[in-house]
């Protein structure tokens, strides 16, 4: 018995959807029957097994400025085509487009329960935002990579549409999502570790089972020349905030940092201060936040002239599951403010 | 955070309990702290002794800020 073709819906922005360039970036979502633009190439790559039944197009700015509403509308239009699988992009290094592709795929999977895949340049911000939830295939940074990207997208979409189980990212070619899956290995962990070590010692290739995130390095700044004239700022990832946590800094995966006045304050107290951190036992910090951020001692040292001045504000966020990218962003923003205010050096405490 | 503050040109000392994390994230001046829930304290000590302990750590941090380093350095005693 002949099987019916898989139904594919394709999501595009206004540019690839052939509505127009930046001047048309505000067009709201619309649906077309069949293929549009790069959908032609996708159709060819999909072959006889699948059919692009419809294309949904939305302007990048419209999407970016009305994400919740746009996602909802796009979802309705996609749903109307009753797809088996949804393909978005490729978005290459277009940030708003990549974000839209990620958001659309995430919503399709979560709310419609339909598999979805997109493709974009690995540094597209849409990757960091959605790679945990969405299959994203890496592409070149410009549409020059279209011819290479479409066959990969098509092959992946066919597998999703068929309901194939998707393997590890290095086998399947998508950007790692950080998902760990239990599997039964032939050899015990100790044996595998020793094999890796032996291979490493022999200079042979080996693959770690737990890649560590990569970190870059910054050269140390020169020391503070005259501490008695220096303004020192207190910063913490330990979540010390005024009682009640007025900025609602999250107890994990903090989405922000807070800046709070130290004017007239000599000591943190249980009545007025607390920690917002959800990753350590808060009893001791809530009883006396100086145990995390040493305000009392800094005031003593200021009075004694050991330091010139304690900066008038403290900065705080919660370093608990907070992404490296976010933490870096907070650090850079805090540093700019401190420099603008003439701060000499920083004491940063972490729990 | 510590690395971006240093990258911006502000000397920074990281007082932290888990030194390997500090080394991994790229702090250059590191002062090991007491414990995760109370890096600059010890609730078992009487208040004045606890503050003296905290003061020793802060003074060590200030000395770290006054010390030239050419890479990552953990300021033990």
mmCIF file of C-alpha atoms in Angstrom, chain A:
data_model
loop_
_atom_site.group_PDB
_atom_site.id
_atom_site.type_symbol
_atom_site.label_atom_id
_atom_site.label_comp_id
_atom_site.label_asym_id
_atom_site.label_seq_id
_atom_site.Cartn_x
_atom_site.Cartn_y
_atom_site.Cartn_z
ATOM 1 C CA UNK A 1 0.000 0.000 0.000
ATOM 2 C CA UNK A 2 1.367 3.354 -0.978
ATOM 3 C CA UNK A 3 2.085 5.642 1.970
ATOM 4 C CA UNK A 4 0.851 9.199 1.850
ATOM 5 C CA UNK A 5 3.497 11.904 1.584
ATOM 6 C CA UNK A 6 4.761 13.614 4.699
ATOM 7 C CA UNK A 7 3.252 17.091 5.018
ATOM 8 C CA UNK A 8 5.890 19.807 5.540
ATOM 9 C CA UNK A 9 5.285 23.460 6.445
ATOM 10 C CA UNK A 10 8.100 25.944 5.832
ATOM 11 C CA UNK A 11 8.622 29.136 7.873
ATOM 12 C CA UNK A 12 10.371 32.109 6.217
ATOM 13 C CA UNK A 13 10.974 35.787 6.927
ATOM 14 C CA UNK A 14 9.801 38.587 4.639
ATOM 15 C CA UNK A 15 13.058 38.579 2.701
ATOM 16 C CA UNK A 16 13.239 34.897 1.830
ATOM 17 C CA UNK A 17 9.445 34.943 1.599
ATOM 18 C CA UNK A 18 9.874 37.369 -1.319
ATOM 19 C CA UNK A 19 7.754 40.126 0.217
ATOM 20 C CA UNK A 20 10.602 42.601 0.529
ATOM 21 C CA UNK A 21 13.660 43.735 2.433
ATOM 22 C CA UNK A 22 14.037 45.749 5.612
ATOM 23 C CA UNK A 23 11.202 48.084 4.573
ATOM 24 C CA UNK A 24 8.836 45.112 4.731
ATOM 25 C CA UNK A 25 10.227 43.742 7.998
ATOM 26 C CA UNK A 26 7.036 44.826 9.780
ATOM 27 C CA UNK A 27 4.643 42.598 7.856
ATOM 28 C CA UNK A 28 2.510 40.382 10.113
ATOM 29 C CA UNK A 29 2.338 36.617 9.640
ATOM 30 C CA UNK A 30 0.688 35.301 6.485
ATOM 31 C CA UNK A 31 0.301 31.880 4.896
ATOM 32 C CA UNK A 32 0.789 30.749 1.299
ATOM 33 C CA UNK A 33 -0.094 27.452 -0.314
ATOM 34 C CA UNK A 34 2.910 25.455 -1.466
ATOM 35 C CA UNK A 35 6.501 26.625 -1.767
ATOM 36 C CA UNK A 36 8.045 30.119 -1.728
ATOM 37 C CA UNK A 37 11.663 31.165 -2.368
ATOM 38 C CA UNK A 38 14.135 28.691 -0.857
ATOM 39 C CA UNK A 39 11.192 26.316 -0.484
ATOM 40 C CA UNK A 40 11.890 25.343 -4.114
ATOM 41 C CA UNK A 41 15.298 24.009 -3.187
ATOM 42 C CA UNK A 42 13.917 22.386 -0.056
ATOM 43 C CA UNK A 43 11.205 20.687 -2.112
ATOM 44 C CA UNK A 44 13.827 19.248 -4.464
ATOM 45 C CA UNK A 45 15.914 18.009 -1.547
ATOM 46 C CA UNK A 46 12.900 16.432 0.173
ATOM 47 C CA UNK A 47 12.187 14.365 -2.941
ATOM 48 C CA UNK A 48 9.136 12.197 -3.413
ATOM 49 C CA UNK A 49 8.655 11.267 0.210
ATOM 50 C CA UNK A 50 7.393 14.653 1.398
ATOM 51 C CA UNK A 51 5.472 17.621 0.147
ATOM 52 C CA UNK A 52 5.689 21.260 1.252
ATOM 53 C CA UNK A 53 2.008 21.927 1.731
ATOM 54 C CA UNK A 54 2.345 25.485 2.869
ATOM 55 C CA UNK A 55 4.670 28.362 3.733
ATOM 56 C CA UNK A 56 4.209 30.771 6.620
ATOM 57 C CA UNK A 57 5.959 34.141 6.347
ATOM 58 C CA UNK A 58 6.472 36.864 8.938
ATOM 59 C CA UNK A 59 8.503 40.075 8.921
ATOM 60 C CA UNK A 60 11.566 39.866 11.166
ATOM 61 C CA UNK A 61 10.877 43.104 13.021
ATOM 62 C CA UNK A 62 7.210 42.301 13.425
ATOM 63 C CA UNK A 63 8.209 39.003 14.985
ATOM 64 C CA UNK A 64 10.929 40.512 17.162
ATOM 65 C CA UNK A 65 8.720 43.291 18.516
ATOM 66 C CA UNK A 66 5.614 41.156 19.062
ATOM 67 C CA UNK A 67 7.125 37.796 19.862
ATOM 68 C CA UNK A 68 4.291 36.309 21.887
ATOM 69 C CA UNK A 69 1.555 37.482 19.545
ATOM 70 C CA UNK A 70 3.519 36.667 16.376
ATOM 71 C CA UNK A 71 4.371 33.199 17.638
ATOM 72 C CA UNK A 72 0.699 32.583 18.346
ATOM 73 C CA UNK A 73 -0.392 33.740 14.879
ATOM 74 C CA UNK A 74 2.357 31.792 13.115
ATOM 75 C CA UNK A 75 1.362 28.730 15.097
ATOM 76 C CA UNK A 76 -2.285 29.068 14.034
ATOM 77 C CA UNK A 77 -1.281 29.355 10.384
ATOM 78 C CA UNK A 78 1.073 26.386 10.636
ATOM 79 C CA UNK A 79 -1.589 24.318 12.379
ATOM 80 C CA UNK A 80 -4.033 25.047 9.557
ATOM 81 C CA UNK A 81 -1.810 23.098 7.136
ATOM 82 C CA UNK A 82 -1.840 20.001 9.408
ATOM 83 C CA UNK A 83 1.884 19.302 8.983
ATOM 84 C CA UNK A 84 3.823 16.226 10.020
ATOM 85 C CA UNK A 85 6.997 18.284 10.388
ATOM 86 C CA UNK A 86 7.937 21.983 10.302
ATOM 87 C CA UNK A 87 11.106 23.456 8.785
ATOM 88 C CA UNK A 88 12.183 27.041 9.600
ATOM 89 C CA UNK A 89 14.820 29.008 7.717
ATOM 90 C CA UNK A 90 17.739 28.596 7.219
ATOM 91 C CA UNK A 91 18.420 31.905 8.963
ATOM 92 C CA UNK A 92 22.240 32.033 8.531
ATOM 93 C CA UNK A 93 23.533 34.884 10.748
ATOM 94 C CA UNK A 94 20.386 37.029 10.707
ATOM 95 C CA UNK A 95 19.713 37.549 14.401
ATOM 96 C CA UNK A 96 16.025 38.422 14.364
ATOM 97 C CA UNK A 97 15.302 35.738 11.771
ATOM 98 C CA UNK A 98 17.246 33.154 13.745
ATOM 99 C CA UNK A 99 15.409 34.117 16.897
ATOM 100 C CA UNK A 100 12.084 33.833 15.070
ATOM 101 C CA UNK A 101 13.013 30.429 13.602
ATOM 102 C CA UNK A 102 13.982 29.197 17.062
ATOM 103 C CA UNK A 103 10.842 30.565 18.690
ATOM 104 C CA UNK A 104 8.591 29.117 15.987
ATOM 105 C CA UNK A 105 10.197 25.673 16.225
ATOM 106 C CA UNK A 106 10.057 25.698 20.015
ATOM 107 C CA UNK A 107 6.356 26.611 19.972
ATOM 108 C CA UNK A 108 5.559 24.053 17.264
ATOM 109 C CA UNK A 109 7.169 21.291 19.301
ATOM 110 C CA UNK A 110 5.786 22.372 22.663
ATOM 111 C CA UNK A 111 2.305 23.493 21.737
ATOM 112 C CA UNK A 112 1.445 21.514 18.641
ATOM 113 C CA UNK A 113 3.488 18.425 19.483
ATOM 114 C CA UNK A 114 4.848 18.400 15.933
ATOM 115 C CA UNK A 115 8.584 17.917 15.299
ATOM 116 C CA UNK A 116 10.494 20.879 13.890
ATOM 117 C CA UNK A 117 13.991 21.749 12.723
ATOM 118 C CA UNK A 118 15.762 24.951 11.781
ATOM 119 C CA UNK A 119 19.240 25.878 10.610
ATOM 120 C CA UNK A 120 21.462 28.885 11.210
ATOM 121 C CA UNK A 121 25.017 30.074 11.798
ATOM 122 C CA UNK A 122 26.312 28.805 15.173
ATOM 123 C CA UNK A 123 26.808 32.332 16.542
ATOM 124 C CA UNK A 124 23.329 33.485 15.609
ATOM 125 C CA UNK A 125 21.769 34.567 18.942
ATOM 126 C CA UNK A 126 18.871 32.258 18.133
ATOM 127 C CA UNK A 127 21.222 29.343 18.764
ATOM 128 C CA UNK A 128 21.935 30.177 22.388
ATOM 129 C CA UNK A 129 18.320 31.065 22.977
ATOM 130 C CA UNK A 130 16.763 27.928 21.551
ATOM 131 C CA UNK A 131 19.344 25.165 21.145
ATOM 132 C CA UNK A 132 18.194 23.483 24.342
ATOM 133 C CA UNK A 133 14.710 22.930 22.975
ATOM 134 C CA UNK A 134 15.119 22.890 19.216
ATOM 135 C CA UNK A 135 17.095 20.913 16.657
ATOM 136 C CA UNK A 136 19.295 23.526 14.967
ATOM 137 C CA UNK A 137 21.602 22.555 12.113
ATOM 138 C CA UNK A 138 24.714 24.677 11.660
ATOM 139 C CA UNK A 139 25.034 26.698 8.436
ATOM 140 C CA UNK A 140 27.390 29.242 6.914
ATOM 141 C CA UNK A 141 26.922 32.857 7.983
ATOM 142 C CA UNK A 142 25.264 33.995 4.756
ATOM 143 C CA UNK A 143 22.799 32.798 2.150
ATOM 144 C CA UNK A 144 25.782 31.682 0.080
ATOM 145 C CA UNK A 145 25.471 28.559 2.223
ATOM 146 C CA UNK A 146 21.903 27.849 1.038
ATOM 147 C CA UNK A 147 22.804 25.047 -1.382
ATOM 148 C CA UNK A 148 24.645 23.146 1.331
ATOM 149 C CA UNK A 149 22.079 23.832 4.046
ATOM 150 C CA UNK A 150 18.904 22.731 2.255
ATOM 151 C CA UNK A 151 19.800 19.042 1.675
ATOM 152 C CA UNK A 152 20.806 18.703 5.340
ATOM 153 C CA UNK A 153 17.589 20.366 6.494
ATOM 154 C CA UNK A 154 15.544 18.170 4.171
ATOM 155 C CA UNK A 155 17.207 14.956 5.324
ATOM 156 C CA UNK A 156 16.720 15.881 8.983
ATOM 157 C CA UNK A 157 13.098 16.897 8.389
ATOM 158 C CA UNK A 158 12.395 13.551 6.701
ATOM 159 C CA UNK A 159 13.803 11.683 9.671
ATOM 160 C CA UNK A 160 11.717 13.752 12.107
ATOM 161 C CA UNK A 161 8.608 13.350 9.951
ATOM 162 C CA UNK A 162 9.055 9.573 9.817
ATOM 163 C CA UNK A 163 9.327 9.510 13.572
ATOM 164 C CA UNK A 164 12.905 8.200 13.545
ATOM 165 C CA UNK A 165 14.667 8.458 16.867
ATOM 166 C CA UNK A 166 17.353 11.140 16.683
ATOM 167 C CA UNK A 167 20.792 10.203 17.970
ATOM 168 C CA UNK A 168 23.609 12.215 19.496
ATOM 169 C CA UNK A 169 24.445 15.604 17.951
ATOM 170 C CA UNK A 170 27.820 14.490 16.593
ATOM 171 C CA UNK A 171 26.140 11.641 14.692
ATOM 172 C CA UNK A 172 23.193 13.658 13.471
ATOM 173 C CA UNK A 173 24.895 16.981 12.792
ATOM 174 C CA UNK A 174 22.712 19.292 14.884
ATOM 175 C CA UNK A 175 24.046 21.796 17.423
ATOM 176 C CA UNK A 176 24.399 20.070 20.825
ATOM 177 C CA UNK A 177 21.402 20.734 23.056
ATOM 178 C CA UNK A 178 23.037 19.658 26.287
ATOM 179 C CA UNK A 179 20.657 16.726 26.608
ATOM 180 C CA UNK A 180 22.037 13.661 28.374
ATOM 181 C CA UNK A 181 20.482 10.336 27.579
ATOM 182 C CA UNK A 182 21.072 7.150 29.542
ATOM 183 C CA UNK A 183 22.465 4.288 27.550
ATOM 184 C CA UNK A 184 24.019 0.955 28.292
ATOM 185 C CA UNK A 185 27.723 0.951 27.460
ATOM 186 C CA UNK A 186 29.588 -2.248 26.736
ATOM 187 C CA UNK A 187 32.377 -1.381 29.122
ATOM 188 C CA UNK A 188 32.293 0.113 32.580
ATOM 189 C CA UNK A 189 33.144 3.808 33.031
ATOM 190 C CA UNK A 190 36.475 2.990 34.657
ATOM 191 C CA UNK A 191 37.569 0.908 31.667
ATOM 192 C CA UNK A 192 36.475 3.605 29.222
ATOM 193 C CA UNK A 193 38.319 6.256 31.226
ATOM 194 C CA UNK A 194 41.523 4.207 31.260
ATOM 195 C CA UNK A 195 41.239 3.630 27.499
ATOM 196 C CA UNK A 196 40.909 7.378 26.984
ATOM 197 C CA UNK A 197 43.877 8.066 29.211
ATOM 198 C CA UNK A 198 46.023 5.506 27.387
ATOM 199 C CA UNK A 199 45.013 6.992 24.042
ATOM 200 C CA UNK A 200 45.848 10.473 25.331
ATOM 201 C CA UNK A 201 49.258 9.353 26.585
ATOM 202 C CA UNK A 202 49.963 7.731 23.208
ATOM 203 C CA UNK A 203 48.916 10.894 21.431
ATOM 204 C CA UNK A 204 46.040 9.048 19.789
ATOM 205 C CA UNK A 205 42.636 10.594 19.200
ATOM 206 C CA UNK A 206 39.963 10.044 21.815
ATOM 207 C CA UNK A 207 36.551 11.541 22.469
ATOM 208 C CA UNK A 208 35.505 12.731 25.900
ATOM 209 C CA UNK A 209 32.078 11.673 27.114
ATOM 210 C CA UNK A 210 31.651 14.906 29.046
ATOM 211 C CA UNK A 211 32.953 17.933 27.168
ATOM 212 C CA UNK A 212 33.677 20.901 29.430
ATOM 213 C CA UNK A 213 32.456 24.336 28.412
ATOM 214 C CA UNK A 214 35.195 26.436 26.872
ATOM 215 C CA UNK A 215 36.401 29.536 28.703
ATOM 216 C CA UNK A 216 38.710 32.255 27.436
ATOM 217 C CA UNK A 217 41.295 34.115 29.453
ATOM 218 C CA UNK A 218 41.821 37.779 30.320
ATOM 219 C CA UNK A 219 45.228 39.113 31.344
ATOM 220 C CA UNK A 220 45.363 40.468 34.904
ATOM 221 C CA UNK A 221 45.157 44.230 35.404
ATOM 222 C CA UNK A 222 48.079 46.010 37.064
ATOM 223 C CA UNK A 223 47.770 46.232 40.849
ATOM 224 C CA UNK A 224 46.194 49.138 42.728
ATOM 225 C CA UNK A 225 49.058 51.636 43.258
ATOM 226 C CA UNK A 226 47.712 53.433 46.336
ATOM 227 C CA UNK A 227 44.997 51.636 48.270
ATOM 228 C CA UNK A 228 44.591 54.577 50.664
ATOM 229 C CA UNK A 229 43.276 56.624 47.743
ATOM 230 C CA UNK A 230 41.366 53.827 46.005
ATOM 231 C CA UNK A 231 37.598 53.474 45.701
ATOM 232 C CA UNK A 232 36.682 49.816 46.129
ATOM 233 C CA UNK A 233 33.373 48.330 44.998
ATOM 234 C CA UNK A 234 31.632 45.241 46.369
ATOM 235 C CA UNK A 235 30.044 42.830 43.888
ATOM 236 C CA UNK A 236 28.657 39.376 44.595
ATOM 237 C CA UNK A 237 27.187 36.361 42.835
ATOM 238 C CA UNK A 238 25.901 35.259 46.219
ATOM 239 C CA UNK A 239 22.548 36.966 45.814
ATOM 240 C CA UNK A 240 22.726 39.469 48.701
ATOM 241 C CA UNK A 241 19.774 41.851 48.281
ATOM 242 C CA UNK A 242 17.636 44.164 50.393
ATOM 243 C CA UNK A 243 14.957 42.259 52.327
ATOM 244 C CA UNK A 244 12.099 41.301 50.054
ATOM 245 C CA UNK A 245 14.347 41.060 46.981
ATOM 246 C CA UNK A 246 12.867 44.196 45.348
ATOM 247 C CA UNK A 247 14.176 43.413 41.854
ATOM 248 C CA UNK A 248 12.935 39.823 42.039
ATOM 249 C CA UNK A 249 16.307 38.375 41.126
ATOM 250 C CA UNK A 250 15.629 34.721 40.393
ATOM 251 C CA UNK A 251 16.946 32.086 42.801
ATOM 252 C CA UNK A 252 18.486 30.274 39.839
ATOM 253 C CA UNK A 253 19.304 31.179 36.226
ATOM 254 C CA UNK A 254 19.182 34.852 37.192
ATOM 255 C CA UNK A 255 18.007 37.058 34.336
ATOM 256 C CA UNK A 256 19.358 40.255 35.889
ATOM 257 C CA UNK A 257 21.597 41.862 38.475
ATOM 258 C CA UNK A 258 20.715 44.449 41.109
ATOM 259 C CA UNK A 259 22.396 47.676 42.217
ATOM 260 C CA UNK A 260 21.726 48.829 45.778
ATOM 261 C CA UNK A 261 22.808 51.854 47.789
ATOM 262 C CA UNK A 262 25.272 51.522 50.642
ATOM 263 C CA UNK A 263 24.847 55.145 51.680
ATOM 264 C CA UNK A 264 24.543 55.354 55.437
ATOM 265 C CA UNK A 265 24.885 51.600 55.794
ATOM 266 C CA UNK A 266 27.608 50.151 58.030
ATOM 267 C CA UNK A 267 26.465 46.587 58.415
ATOM 268 C CA UNK A 268 24.109 44.121 56.768
ATOM 269 C CA UNK A 269 21.377 42.943 59.143
ATOM 270 C CA UNK A 270 18.877 40.102 59.252
ATOM 271 C CA UNK A 271 16.085 42.681 59.410
ATOM 272 C CA UNK A 272 17.041 44.548 56.243
ATOM 273 C CA UNK A 273 18.975 42.103 54.043
ATOM 274 C CA UNK A 274 18.802 38.552 52.741
ATOM 275 C CA UNK A 275 20.076 36.319 49.971
ATOM 276 C CA UNK A 276 18.056 35.587 46.842
ATOM 277 C CA UNK A 277 20.316 32.664 45.954
ATOM 278 C CA UNK A 278 18.597 29.293 45.669
ATOM 279 C CA UNK A 279 21.740 27.234 45.326
ATOM 280 C CA UNK A 280 23.014 27.249 48.874
ATOM 281 C CA UNK A 281 21.604 27.005 52.369
ATOM 282 C CA UNK A 282 20.448 30.582 53.069
ATOM 283 C CA UNK A 283 20.207 30.510 56.876
ATOM 284 C CA UNK A 284 23.659 31.958 57.547
ATOM 285 C CA UNK A 285 23.509 34.663 54.897
ATOM 286 C CA UNK A 286 19.998 35.663 55.922
ATOM 287 C CA UNK A 287 21.128 35.959 59.544
ATOM 288 C CA UNK A 288 24.131 38.118 58.584
ATOM 289 C CA UNK A 289 24.804 38.944 54.941
ATOM 290 C CA UNK A 290 28.283 40.235 55.842
ATOM 291 C CA UNK A 291 29.190 36.540 55.790
ATOM 292 C CA UNK A 292 28.808 36.751 51.998
ATOM 293 C CA UNK A 293 29.595 40.404 51.307
ATOM 294 C CA UNK A 294 31.890 41.976 53.929
ATOM 295 C CA UNK A 295 30.296 45.411 54.361
ATOM 296 C CA UNK A 296 31.089 45.725 58.083
ATOM 297 C CA UNK A 297 34.816 45.085 57.601
ATOM 298 C CA UNK A 298 35.010 47.355 54.560
ATOM 299 C CA UNK A 299 33.514 50.234 56.577
ATOM 300 C CA UNK A 300 36.112 49.638 59.320
ATOM 301 C CA UNK A 301 38.930 49.651 56.770
ATOM 302 C CA UNK A 302 37.504 52.814 55.202
ATOM 303 C CA UNK A 303 37.410 54.569 58.583
ATOM 304 C CA UNK A 304 40.967 53.453 59.314
ATOM 305 C CA UNK A 305 42.175 54.797 55.963
ATOM 306 C CA UNK A 306 43.325 51.390 54.690
ATOM 307 C CA UNK A 307 41.172 52.058 51.627
ATOM 308 C CA UNK A 308 40.240 55.473 50.293
ATOM 309 C CA UNK A 309 36.532 54.851 50.006
ATOM 310 C CA UNK A 310 33.949 52.124 49.760
ATOM 311 C CA UNK A 311 31.898 52.672 46.594
ATOM 312 C CA UNK A 312 28.356 53.841 47.375
ATOM 313 C CA UNK A 313 26.559 50.852 45.841
ATOM 314 C CA UNK A 314 26.804 47.105 45.845
ATOM 315 C CA UNK A 315 25.967 44.918 42.886
ATOM 316 C CA UNK A 316 24.419 41.502 43.246
ATOM 317 C CA UNK A 317 23.193 38.631 41.143
ATOM 318 C CA UNK A 318 22.576 34.949 41.700
ATOM 319 C CA UNK A 319 25.285 32.701 40.303
ATOM 320 C CA UNK A 320 23.194 29.556 40.248
ATOM 321 C CA UNK A 321 22.708 27.940 36.861
ATOM 322 C CA UNK A 322 23.253 31.351 35.311
ATOM 323 C CA UNK A 323 24.614 30.973 31.793
ATOM 324 C CA UNK A 324 28.181 32.000 31.073
ATOM 325 C CA UNK A 325 26.863 34.375 28.432
ATOM 326 C CA UNK A 326 24.515 36.100 30.900
ATOM 327 C CA UNK A 327 27.111 36.294 33.637
ATOM 328 C CA UNK A 328 29.550 37.836 31.167
ATOM 329 C CA UNK A 329 26.923 40.363 30.142
ATOM 330 C CA UNK A 330 26.241 41.353 33.768
ATOM 331 C CA UNK A 331 29.960 41.615 34.500
ATOM 332 C CA UNK A 332 30.570 43.859 31.499
ATOM 333 C CA UNK A 333 27.598 46.098 32.333
ATOM 334 C CA UNK A 334 28.613 46.400 35.987
ATOM 335 C CA UNK A 335 32.213 47.178 35.006
ATOM 336 C CA UNK A 336 31.128 50.001 32.690
ATOM 337 C CA UNK A 337 29.111 51.634 35.469
ATOM 338 C CA UNK A 338 31.918 51.235 38.009
ATOM 339 C CA UNK A 339 34.472 52.709 35.637
ATOM 340 C CA UNK A 340 32.202 55.630 34.821
ATOM 341 C CA UNK A 341 31.890 56.307 38.559
ATOM 342 C CA UNK A 342 35.656 56.270 39.109
ATOM 343 C CA UNK A 343 35.922 52.965 40.975
ATOM 344 C CA UNK A 344 39.541 51.740 41.268
ATOM 345 C CA UNK A 345 39.130 48.042 41.966
ATOM 346 C CA UNK A 346 36.537 45.400 42.801
ATOM 347 C CA UNK A 347 36.077 42.742 45.456
ATOM 348 C CA UNK A 348 33.785 40.063 44.038
ATOM 349 C CA UNK A 349 32.533 37.365 46.359
ATOM 350 C CA UNK A 350 31.057 34.017 45.372
ATOM 351 C CA UNK A 351 29.451 31.349 47.489
#
